[in-house]
């Protein structure tokens, strides 16, 4: 950790000297120092210095301390301040800011009231909202596994029979209010609605075509076109996987009835188009978006589960639908083969699900990880093959690191039962490989594969869907082929989208491997996909082709090299989020449409579901004038900085090191990978987990040999 700046140390020393007494476990120093700086007008500049000089938690926790004072008695101050900051500090207009902040602020206020400063929850808050702080170590937990795997446990060989066709589409984001001819340019995350008179058809200078635009979510015409293309092109499909996100990005005017109607309309069309659809809960299905409460807190999410389970009951049994109604997840037996589909509610591990941020964040919300282990154990004993489907991939930065680690343990234990995992959320065409040893990622210890499907909504590329060739006996994936509608085709807006094959994974990459994998009957194993990433390292042309395919050929003229390429390949080799090489980045992160073209060309995903409050706080972290607005609002409200209660550390469960992967030992033991124990801290500030003013106070106290009062 960097040392506090001299002026902070001096301020802390002066405050320490002025305080004659303090309650044993209460930080009078920190909160009185902050209160004083707010009222003498120096808080904004001091916080700005902490954010600029350190890029650590100090500045964020100063902001969080003021926010806790603002929301202590009600949500209204945060709503008013958030709306004002949104209008000034982001590219969004007042209509969007007013509507969205009004929906998000009460949940954020609840979060701020519940978490403690200098806690794991507040650190995660600072990472998520301001892009500062280092990620905390994964909290050690060895997931209880019902049984150990057998020493001779091996995945079955493919049968060589004619493969089945399995369809996969995701993130359809249907906008029922899309109006052809309305403006594609607006000050909202997505456009193509007549928000103002100038946006109306016949008056707009950038009219939207009838079938979609990259600045807008999917019109109903694009949705209908995809369903028809799938039905016509693959009439013999075995079943369809839909990995969630039906509702559009119009966050300012969604509602419970609006979302329910969107869910009903979309699944009704799927039911009319396909024999069997296995769905998952996307983060946009709730209102406000992203907010899925654990059942132990309240039943505010029950309406979402009721709506989804009712629609899914077209294809799953009443018992399975009841599970979906309870936790938004289910385990269903495919009736025409030896396959079980386990649909996970990944919103329970999503960093923008602020219902998860509590004083003590739950290790296993809704006990879903334990439930998954039991379902997989039962499937293994029954000799079933398993597909895991979910909305958000486990290796993405959006996945909370603790829960991603725990899920990885379960997947590793049952790796020979799980044939593949299928996700969406990023809107891009890519994949993730899981490894038994992330310090030595290789084909030999790659054990699971996640297929991440590109979106129908065209905000990050051409509208797309996937088709998998799968073995009818083992359900191993033999090939993955992406189909797309080229929006640059002149027919797209006239006669309608033309859906065609974009590329086959085996055809695109198989010949580049050593040895080559081109046999149509050969399985695309995790080792195959690791070897693809190795080919990307050795062959820049092949890597460039992959990057172009992420967005299905949209905005790809700038190459991704050096650290960009290294980070991209690291992400592909990350089946759990702690290993994806992503680091918190302070600064302003607005919607895809407002980001630089260079970022789009590198295939960065949409931040699907990122709340506007996050954008507000990112702006707050970079602008002194906005910090001064917070400071003035705090004084005007008569708010008070609360003392920081030092919580006694809870002894962590002993971490069990990940076993070195060997052919024999690793095949016979259950997974015990837990992420490792926290490293021993050396300085007084680090030992207590303090930052900013509190860290400075700790340093002064240590220097003068006094008691640490924080």
XYZ file of C-alpha atoms in Angstrom, residues 11-675:
665
model
C -4.175 16.449 9.446
C -4.544 13.108 11.118
C -1.791 13.937 13.629
C -3.444 17.210 14.519
C -6.797 15.548 15.023
C -5.275 12.781 17.137
C -3.606 15.319 19.348
C -6.846 17.207 19.836
C -8.839 14.188 20.954
C -8.497 13.426 24.617
C -10.566 10.308 24.746
C -12.458 7.894 22.573
C -14.638 4.867 22.977
C -12.610 1.688 22.554
C -13.973 0.358 19.270
C -15.181 3.567 17.648
C -13.233 5.764 15.219
C -13.743 9.284 16.501
C -10.622 10.358 14.639
C -11.781 9.406 11.183
C -15.346 10.628 11.344
C -14.548 13.886 13.157
C -11.792 14.630 10.689
C -14.152 14.091 7.781
C -16.941 16.115 9.422
C -14.543 18.996 9.994
C -13.214 18.944 6.425
C -16.760 18.961 5.019
C -17.753 22.019 7.001
C -14.547 23.977 6.344
C -14.871 23.231 2.623
C -11.648 21.229 2.229
C -13.215 17.755 1.908
C -13.650 17.794 -1.885
C -10.033 18.737 -2.629
C -8.676 16.310 -0.037
C -10.793 13.486 -1.449
C -9.764 14.442 -4.979
C -6.108 14.166 -3.890
C -6.674 10.728 -2.384
C -8.321 9.512 -5.565
C -5.586 10.959 -7.789
C -2.513 10.179 -5.702
C -3.370 6.708 -4.521
C -6.093 5.222 -6.681
C -6.944 3.165 -3.600
C -9.906 2.924 -1.279
C -9.309 6.114 0.717
C -11.091 8.530 -1.590
C -13.964 6.134 -2.215
C -14.479 5.522 1.476
C -14.540 9.277 2.074
C -17.346 9.472 -0.496
C -19.103 6.481 1.025
C -18.906 8.077 4.487
C -20.795 11.136 3.240
C -23.323 9.033 1.373
C -24.040 7.027 4.529
C -24.818 10.282 6.319
C -27.116 11.416 3.504
C -29.205 8.247 3.384
C -29.385 7.586 7.115
C -33.010 8.665 7.441
C -34.401 8.516 3.891
C -33.682 7.848 0.226
C -34.743 11.268 -1.045
C -31.402 13.040 -0.619
C -29.609 10.392 -2.680
C -32.334 10.489 -5.329
C -32.066 14.268 -5.637
C -28.280 14.324 -5.616
C -28.013 11.376 -8.000
C -30.365 13.001 -10.498
C -28.428 16.265 -10.376
C -25.056 14.539 -10.781
C -26.403 12.356 -13.594
C -27.643 15.340 -15.580
C -24.365 17.250 -15.161
C -21.797 14.454 -15.130
C -23.016 11.992 -17.774
C -24.113 12.258 -21.417
C -27.678 11.274 -20.524
C -30.595 13.694 -20.677
C -32.829 14.736 -17.792
C -35.668 12.383 -18.777
C -33.394 9.368 -18.565
C -31.649 10.602 -15.412
C -34.900 11.384 -13.596
C -36.549 8.073 -14.392
C -33.559 5.798 -13.910
C -32.164 7.349 -10.733
C -35.652 7.271 -9.190
C -35.696 3.487 -9.734
C -32.120 2.770 -8.684
C -31.572 5.171 -5.779
C -33.750 3.377 -3.173
C -31.856 0.118 -3.708
C -28.489 1.903 -3.603
C -29.529 3.759 -0.440
C -30.467 0.466 1.180
C -27.047 -0.896 0.190
C -25.174 2.122 1.584
C -27.029 1.957 4.900
C -26.304 -1.735 5.338
C -22.557 -1.965 4.640
C -19.734 -0.942 6.980
C -16.810 1.247 5.983
C -13.544 -0.740 5.780
C -15.337 -4.006 5.108
C -15.271 -6.505 2.268
C -18.675 -5.182 1.173
C -17.484 -1.568 1.051
C -14.363 -2.591 -0.887
C -16.523 -4.371 -3.462
C -18.734 -1.267 -3.587
C -15.692 0.907 -4.341
C -14.468 -1.461 -7.056
C -17.892 -1.642 -8.686
C -18.924 1.990 -8.414
C -15.660 3.937 -8.694
C -13.174 1.461 -10.141
C -10.748 1.881 -7.231
C -9.371 -0.487 -4.552
C -7.667 -3.796 -5.069
C -9.849 -6.873 -5.203
C -9.969 -8.537 -1.782
C -8.759 -12.103 -1.515
C -11.369 -14.746 -2.162
C -12.942 -15.748 1.147
C -11.802 -19.344 1.654
C -14.572 -21.906 1.512
C -14.371 -25.506 0.472
C -17.775 -26.203 -1.055
C -19.365 -29.317 0.483
C -19.384 -31.988 -2.214
C -21.809 -34.920 -1.731
C -19.288 -37.529 -2.882
C -15.768 -37.971 -4.230
C -15.287 -38.950 -7.817
C -13.985 -42.344 -8.821
C -10.362 -42.835 -9.825
C -11.398 -44.197 -13.220
C -13.727 -41.286 -13.864
C -13.502 -40.356 -17.562
C -15.784 -38.651 -20.045
C -17.327 -41.094 -22.544
C -16.048 -41.235 -26.093
C -18.197 -39.753 -28.847
C -20.394 -42.223 -30.716
C -19.738 -41.161 -34.295
C -23.476 -41.077 -34.998
C -25.248 -38.309 -36.907
C -25.124 -35.228 -34.667
C -28.083 -33.368 -33.249
C -28.636 -29.656 -33.830
C -28.945 -27.502 -30.705
C -29.842 -23.808 -31.096
C -28.519 -21.087 -28.790
C -29.514 -17.420 -28.772
C -29.207 -14.755 -26.106
C -29.772 -11.124 -25.107
C -32.614 -10.434 -27.467
C -33.511 -7.127 -25.688
C -36.765 -6.519 -27.513
C -37.929 -2.905 -27.669
C -41.703 -2.886 -28.245
C -41.560 0.928 -28.430
C -39.096 0.961 -31.338
C -40.449 3.179 -34.128
C -39.091 2.959 -37.662
C -38.099 6.426 -38.870
C -37.416 7.785 -35.376
C -33.948 9.083 -34.555
C -30.982 6.766 -34.030
C -29.232 9.560 -32.104
C -30.252 10.474 -28.579
C -28.942 11.097 -25.077
C -29.999 7.707 -23.749
C -28.315 4.290 -23.779
C -30.479 3.226 -26.718
C -32.507 5.252 -29.211
C -35.048 4.650 -32.026
C -38.009 5.986 -30.089
C -39.661 9.372 -30.709
C -38.527 10.843 -27.381
C -38.902 14.405 -28.669
C -40.652 16.083 -31.566
C -37.347 16.231 -33.447
C -36.980 12.456 -33.034
C -40.265 11.666 -34.762
C -40.456 9.926 -38.147
C -40.258 12.455 -40.966
C -38.405 14.965 -38.785
C -35.349 13.008 -37.701
C -32.042 13.611 -39.485
C -30.925 10.028 -38.723
C -34.028 7.871 -39.209
C -34.010 4.278 -37.974
C -34.670 1.522 -40.449
C -37.550 -0.907 -39.792
C -35.295 -3.816 -38.796
C -32.827 -2.334 -36.356
C -29.831 -0.080 -35.781
C -26.572 -0.411 -33.826
C -27.656 2.432 -31.508
C -30.899 0.707 -30.592
C -32.322 -2.470 -29.131
C -34.084 -5.073 -31.246
C -37.366 -4.153 -32.933
C -40.029 -6.841 -32.964
C -39.405 -7.290 -36.692
C -35.818 -8.405 -36.007
C -36.971 -10.825 -33.315
C -39.580 -12.358 -35.623
C -37.023 -12.613 -38.403
C -34.599 -14.619 -36.238
C -37.255 -17.050 -35.001
C -38.440 -17.650 -38.559
C -34.885 -18.170 -39.843
C -34.116 -20.719 -37.119
C -37.406 -22.528 -37.753
C -36.882 -22.629 -41.509
C -33.154 -23.407 -41.534
C -33.192 -26.022 -38.772
C -36.576 -27.763 -38.733
C -34.942 -30.848 -37.213
C -33.413 -29.026 -34.234
C -33.328 -31.095 -31.034
C -33.991 -28.173 -28.673
C -33.180 -24.515 -28.085
C -31.192 -22.776 -25.343
C -32.049 -19.169 -24.505
C -29.650 -17.583 -22.026
C -31.735 -14.617 -20.987
C -32.285 -10.847 -21.242
C -35.600 -10.130 -22.894
C -36.284 -6.591 -21.673
C -34.807 -3.567 -23.450
C -32.305 -1.048 -22.059
C -34.905 1.688 -21.568
C -34.160 1.645 -17.847
C -35.970 4.913 -17.153
C -39.454 3.676 -18.070
C -39.559 -0.035 -17.302
C -41.942 -1.339 -14.654
C -43.191 -4.602 -13.236
C -46.207 -4.782 -15.646
C -44.040 -3.703 -18.605
C -41.413 -6.381 -17.923
C -44.039 -9.057 -17.293
C -45.627 -8.302 -20.655
C -42.261 -8.414 -22.432
C -41.497 -11.799 -20.831
C -44.896 -13.175 -21.814
C -44.699 -11.886 -25.392
C -41.187 -13.227 -26.012
C -41.801 -16.696 -24.610
C -45.133 -16.955 -26.423
C -43.315 -16.425 -29.711
C -40.670 -18.977 -28.745
C -43.371 -21.470 -27.873
C -45.017 -20.945 -31.252
C -41.694 -21.309 -33.086
C -39.841 -24.152 -31.347
C -40.543 -27.553 -29.824
C -38.492 -27.139 -26.641
C -36.783 -24.096 -25.138
C -34.642 -24.129 -22.012
C -34.415 -20.593 -20.629
C -32.538 -18.693 -17.945
C -33.153 -15.492 -15.990
C -31.355 -12.481 -17.451
C -30.448 -9.498 -15.296
C -32.854 -7.255 -17.259
C -35.917 -9.335 -16.464
C -36.344 -7.649 -13.054
C -37.352 -4.070 -12.305
C -35.217 -2.222 -11.474
C -32.840 -4.134 -13.736
C -30.286 -6.373 -11.985
C -32.046 -6.500 -8.618
C -32.739 -10.076 -7.519
C -33.128 -10.335 -3.757
C -31.984 -13.466 -1.939
C -34.995 -15.236 -0.476
C -33.614 -14.754 3.033
C -34.023 -10.967 2.682
C -37.521 -10.592 1.222
C -39.805 -11.781 -1.570
C -39.584 -8.681 -3.780
C -38.243 -10.778 -6.678
C -41.009 -13.362 -6.494
C -42.997 -11.798 -9.344
C -40.040 -12.351 -11.712
C -39.739 -16.020 -10.739
C -43.519 -16.455 -11.038
C -43.497 -14.996 -14.551
C -40.519 -17.031 -15.750
C -41.603 -20.339 -14.208
C -45.049 -19.931 -15.763
C -43.495 -19.517 -19.221
C -40.905 -22.267 -18.735
C -43.651 -24.701 -17.716
C -44.349 -25.139 -21.442
C -41.191 -27.260 -21.583
C -40.321 -28.414 -18.049
C -42.278 -30.467 -15.519
C -44.384 -29.018 -12.713
C -41.766 -30.093 -10.156
C -39.025 -28.407 -12.135
C -41.150 -25.291 -12.589
C -41.698 -25.163 -8.833
C -37.920 -25.012 -8.329
C -37.781 -22.147 -10.824
C -40.565 -20.399 -8.926
C -38.583 -20.749 -5.708
C -35.053 -19.712 -6.744
C -35.150 -18.868 -10.452
C -33.209 -22.047 -11.281
C -34.192 -25.576 -12.268
C -32.856 -28.984 -13.268
C -34.735 -30.608 -16.156
C -34.373 -33.955 -17.900
C -34.334 -33.761 -21.706
C -37.021 -36.300 -22.668
C -35.402 -37.522 -25.887
C -31.886 -38.333 -24.702
C -29.586 -38.974 -21.776
C -29.159 -35.306 -20.916
C -29.993 -33.067 -17.980
C -30.220 -29.286 -18.362
C -29.375 -27.299 -15.221
C -30.408 -23.667 -15.514
C -28.674 -21.406 -12.974
C -29.827 -18.035 -11.717
C -26.497 -16.256 -12.191
C -27.988 -12.990 -10.917
C -27.121 -14.307 -7.458
C -23.445 -13.726 -8.320
C -23.715 -10.526 -10.384
C -21.749 -7.519 -9.151
C -24.485 -5.094 -10.222
C -27.113 -6.964 -8.202
C -26.996 -4.520 -5.315
C -29.428 -6.567 -3.282
C -26.426 -8.805 -2.535
C -24.445 -6.023 -0.835
C -25.106 -6.469 2.862
C -23.134 -6.025 6.068
C -22.056 -9.632 5.540
C -22.451 -10.683 1.915
C -23.961 -14.148 1.661
C -21.582 -16.912 0.678
C -24.214 -18.939 -1.168
C -27.376 -16.885 -1.828
C -30.458 -19.109 -1.960
C -28.114 -22.094 -1.355
C -27.886 -22.419 -5.131
C -24.267 -23.622 -5.197
C -25.055 -26.412 -2.736
C -28.165 -27.231 -4.806
C -26.038 -27.390 -7.969
C -23.608 -29.822 -6.342
C -26.475 -32.104 -5.302
C -28.052 -32.033 -8.772
C -24.732 -32.844 -10.428
C -24.046 -35.635 -7.950
C -27.431 -37.179 -8.675
C -26.814 -36.857 -12.428
C -23.414 -38.527 -12.085
C -24.897 -41.426 -10.142
C -27.615 -41.804 -12.780
C -25.055 -41.762 -15.596
C -26.566 -38.608 -17.123
C -24.809 -36.026 -19.250
C -25.302 -32.410 -18.134
C -25.465 -29.008 -19.780
C -25.237 -26.017 -17.435
C -26.905 -22.883 -18.785
C -26.992 -19.410 -17.284
C -27.000 -15.766 -18.251
C -23.642 -14.469 -16.996
C -20.397 -16.422 -17.539
C -18.435 -17.284 -14.395
C -15.128 -15.869 -15.711
C -16.360 -12.363 -16.488
C -15.439 -9.353 -14.342
C -19.197 -9.029 -13.694
C -19.108 -12.282 -11.677
C -18.372 -11.776 -7.975
C -15.048 -13.461 -7.339
C -15.990 -15.464 -4.261
C -19.002 -17.128 -5.852
C -17.173 -17.653 -9.149
C -14.491 -19.532 -7.228
C -17.047 -21.684 -5.406
C -18.867 -22.525 -8.634
C -15.553 -23.427 -10.229
C -14.945 -25.964 -7.451
C -18.249 -27.677 -8.204
C -17.730 -27.668 -11.956
C -14.258 -29.132 -11.564
C -15.491 -31.970 -9.376
C -18.165 -32.971 -11.922
C -16.206 -32.075 -15.057
C -16.672 -35.508 -16.646
C -20.450 -35.267 -16.193
C -20.749 -31.711 -17.518
C -20.520 -31.759 -21.303
C -20.519 -27.981 -21.754
C -21.750 -24.705 -20.256
C -23.681 -22.037 -22.177
C -24.000 -18.336 -21.361
C -24.755 -14.901 -22.841
C -24.696 -11.442 -21.225
C -21.596 -9.991 -22.924
C -23.348 -9.602 -26.318
C -20.166 -10.905 -27.983
C -19.057 -14.103 -29.696
C -16.376 -15.698 -27.506
C -15.650 -18.451 -24.972
C -13.962 -19.293 -21.658
C -11.835 -22.273 -20.638
C -11.617 -23.549 -17.037
C -8.402 -25.018 -15.613
C -7.461 -27.269 -12.716
C -4.359 -25.133 -12.112
C -4.637 -21.470 -13.099
C -0.962 -20.862 -12.404
C -0.092 -23.294 -15.226
C -2.888 -23.085 -17.763
C -2.420 -25.787 -20.354
C -4.334 -28.184 -22.565
C -3.528 -30.948 -20.077
C -5.399 -29.342 -17.157
C -8.224 -27.631 -19.058
C -11.370 -29.261 -17.700
C -14.461 -27.275 -18.752
C -15.711 -25.140 -21.601
C -18.097 -22.179 -21.579
C -19.730 -21.155 -24.865
C -20.733 -17.474 -24.766
C -23.337 -16.610 -27.367
C -23.490 -13.287 -29.212
C -26.646 -11.229 -28.910
C -29.618 -10.588 -31.122
C -29.631 -6.927 -30.091
C -27.202 -5.184 -32.451
C -25.615 -2.740 -29.987
C -22.273 -4.606 -30.071
C -22.318 -6.114 -33.537
C -24.458 -7.922 -36.058
C -27.545 -9.783 -34.740
C -26.662 -13.454 -34.321
C -27.465 -16.906 -33.003
C -25.496 -20.157 -32.659
C -26.005 -23.765 -33.718
C -24.121 -26.616 -32.052
C -23.545 -30.029 -33.578
C -23.704 -32.426 -30.632
C -23.196 -36.161 -30.263
C -26.618 -37.814 -29.754
C -25.282 -40.212 -27.098
C -22.750 -38.204 -25.097
C -24.016 -34.689 -25.966
C -20.409 -33.589 -26.462
C -20.133 -30.494 -28.660
C -18.631 -31.351 -32.072
C -18.857 -27.892 -33.638
C -20.230 -24.419 -32.938
C -21.449 -22.345 -35.875
C -22.523 -18.716 -35.671
C -25.218 -17.362 -37.987
C -25.805 -13.656 -38.472
C -27.734 -11.022 -40.368
C -25.421 -8.480 -41.971
C -26.837 -5.027 -41.259
C -24.630 -3.622 -44.005
C -26.520 -5.674 -46.573
C -28.790 -3.425 -48.629
C -31.608 -5.939 -48.218
C -31.539 -5.694 -44.411
C -33.850 -2.668 -44.212
C -35.845 -3.379 -47.389
C -36.786 -6.987 -48.008
C -35.622 -7.950 -44.535
C -32.641 -9.517 -42.702
C -30.862 -12.310 -44.574
C -29.598 -14.894 -42.095
C -26.542 -16.847 -43.170
C -23.616 -18.812 -41.833
C -20.842 -16.598 -40.454
C -18.276 -19.181 -39.391
C -17.777 -22.663 -37.927
C -15.373 -22.963 -34.988
C -13.881 -26.193 -36.290
C -13.448 -24.834 -39.806
C -11.997 -21.533 -38.576
C -9.533 -22.876 -36.019
C -9.159 -26.642 -36.343
C -6.625 -26.642 -39.192
C -4.386 -24.161 -37.327
C -3.827 -26.559 -34.408
C -1.032 -29.071 -34.059
C -2.226 -31.710 -34.604
C -5.091 -30.360 -36.696
C -8.668 -31.086 -35.619
C -10.846 -31.204 -38.725
C -12.760 -34.487 -38.379
C -16.488 -33.570 -38.222
C -16.958 -36.287 -35.575
C -14.176 -34.993 -33.277
C -15.225 -33.353 -30.013
C -14.375 -29.712 -29.267
C -12.828 -30.479 -25.893
C -11.539 -27.917 -23.368
C -8.040 -28.931 -24.565
C -9.060 -28.044 -28.130
C -10.081 -24.560 -27.029
C -6.911 -24.040 -24.985
C -4.928 -24.957 -28.079
C -6.947 -22.382 -30.016
C -5.777 -19.694 -27.563
C -2.199 -20.929 -27.991
C -2.639 -20.560 -31.760
C -3.832 -16.986 -31.161
C -0.535 -16.281 -29.368
C 1.506 -17.689 -32.237
C -0.537 -16.365 -35.166
C -1.572 -12.709 -35.130
C -3.697 -13.134 -38.259
C -5.733 -15.879 -36.609
C -6.149 -13.722 -33.511
C -7.301 -10.749 -35.602
C -9.899 -12.987 -37.246
C -11.152 -14.016 -33.807
C -11.409 -10.379 -32.711
C -13.414 -9.565 -35.846
C -15.777 -12.430 -35.080
C -16.469 -11.145 -31.557
C -18.632 -8.389 -33.043
C -19.547 -10.387 -36.164
C -17.524 -8.096 -38.406
C -18.595 -4.710 -37.000
C -15.963 -2.008 -36.289
C -12.869 -4.173 -36.510
C -10.308 -2.158 -38.493
C -7.977 -1.412 -35.540
C -5.831 -4.364 -34.385
C -5.567 -5.471 -30.759
C -1.878 -5.916 -29.922
C 0.528 -6.298 -26.997
C -1.253 -5.814 -23.648
C -4.646 -5.743 -25.382
C -4.006 -9.169 -26.889
C -2.525 -10.542 -23.665
C -5.565 -9.451 -21.656
C -7.960 -10.856 -24.237
C -6.271 -14.264 -24.234
C -6.136 -14.235 -20.433
C -9.910 -13.650 -20.396
C -10.431 -16.598 -22.736
C -8.414 -18.713 -20.289
C -10.472 -17.695 -17.277
C -13.346 -19.906 -16.205
C -13.422 -18.050 -12.891
C -13.334 -14.290 -12.513
C -10.337 -13.975 -10.188
C -8.088 -15.172 -13.033
C -9.263 -12.967 -15.915
C -6.474 -10.338 -15.626
C -9.025 -7.537 -15.263
C -8.179 -4.790 -12.768
C -10.418 -1.992 -11.441
C -10.067 1.112 -13.600
C -11.049 4.525 -12.233
C -12.815 6.885 -14.608
C -16.028 7.459 -16.449
C -17.641 4.432 -18.136
C -20.754 5.328 -20.038
C -22.818 3.180 -22.354
C -21.319 1.443 -25.390
C -22.687 4.120 -27.695
C -20.786 6.846 -25.841
C -17.494 4.986 -25.509
C -14.593 5.583 -27.856
C -14.642 3.876 -31.217
C -11.265 2.326 -30.382
C -12.837 0.510 -27.444
C -15.625 -0.762 -29.671
C -13.099 -2.022 -32.175
C -11.443 -4.080 -29.490
C -14.686 -5.885 -28.870
C -15.298 -4.729 -25.319
C -18.688 -5.871 -24.136
C -21.701 -3.734 -23.476
C -21.630 -3.546 -19.670
C -25.097 -4.985 -20.094
C -27.094 -3.880 -17.075
C -24.576 -1.424 -15.621
C -26.709 1.019 -13.580
C -26.698 4.737 -14.263
C -25.706 5.317 -10.635
C -22.426 3.571 -11.490
C -21.865 6.104 -14.273
C -22.684 8.904 -11.831
C -20.130 7.697 -9.300
C -17.495 7.174 -11.976
C -17.985 10.827 -12.963
C -17.852 11.811 -9.288
C -14.459 10.116 -8.976
C -13.009 12.267 -11.763
C -14.517 15.728 -11.250
C -13.800 18.024 -8.310
C -16.875 20.131 -9.066
C -19.098 17.089 -8.565
C -17.346 16.263 -5.289
C -18.056 19.847 -4.214
C -21.727 19.322 -5.067
C -21.803 16.275 -2.792
C -20.052 18.261 -0.071
C -22.573 21.129 -0.311
C -25.546 18.758 -0.367
C -24.252 16.996 2.744
C -24.015 20.307 4.641
C -27.403 21.520 3.375
C -29.075 18.314 4.557
C -27.517 18.701 8.020
C -26.051 15.227 7.664
C -23.459 13.817 10.027
C -20.513 11.502 9.357
C -21.100 8.340 11.328
C -18.326 6.801 13.431
C -16.647 3.824 11.813
C -17.295 0.769 13.926
C -14.318 -1.564 13.975
C -15.615 -5.062 13.650
C -13.644 -7.879 15.158
C -12.261 -10.066 12.393
C -14.104 -13.320 11.942
C -11.715 -16.270 11.733
C -11.809 -17.522 8.157
C -12.322 -21.154 7.379
C -8.965 -22.723 6.680
C -8.134 -22.641 3.014
C -7.158 -25.873 1.404
C -4.627 -25.476 -1.377
C -5.561 -26.607 -4.842
C -3.929 -29.966 -5.409
C -1.241 -30.129 -8.040
C -3.002 -31.626 -11.056
C -1.659 -35.095 -11.712
C -3.322 -37.813 -13.740
C -3.916 -40.088 -10.754
C -4.318 -37.943 -7.632
C -6.461 -35.304 -9.271
C -8.789 -37.892 -10.796
C -9.577 -39.429 -7.414
C -10.203 -36.488 -5.098
C -12.981 -33.962 -4.768
C -12.227 -30.350 -5.521
C -10.847 -28.414 -2.581
C -9.718 -25.310 -4.415
C -10.504 -22.270 -2.304
C -8.442 -19.378 -3.583
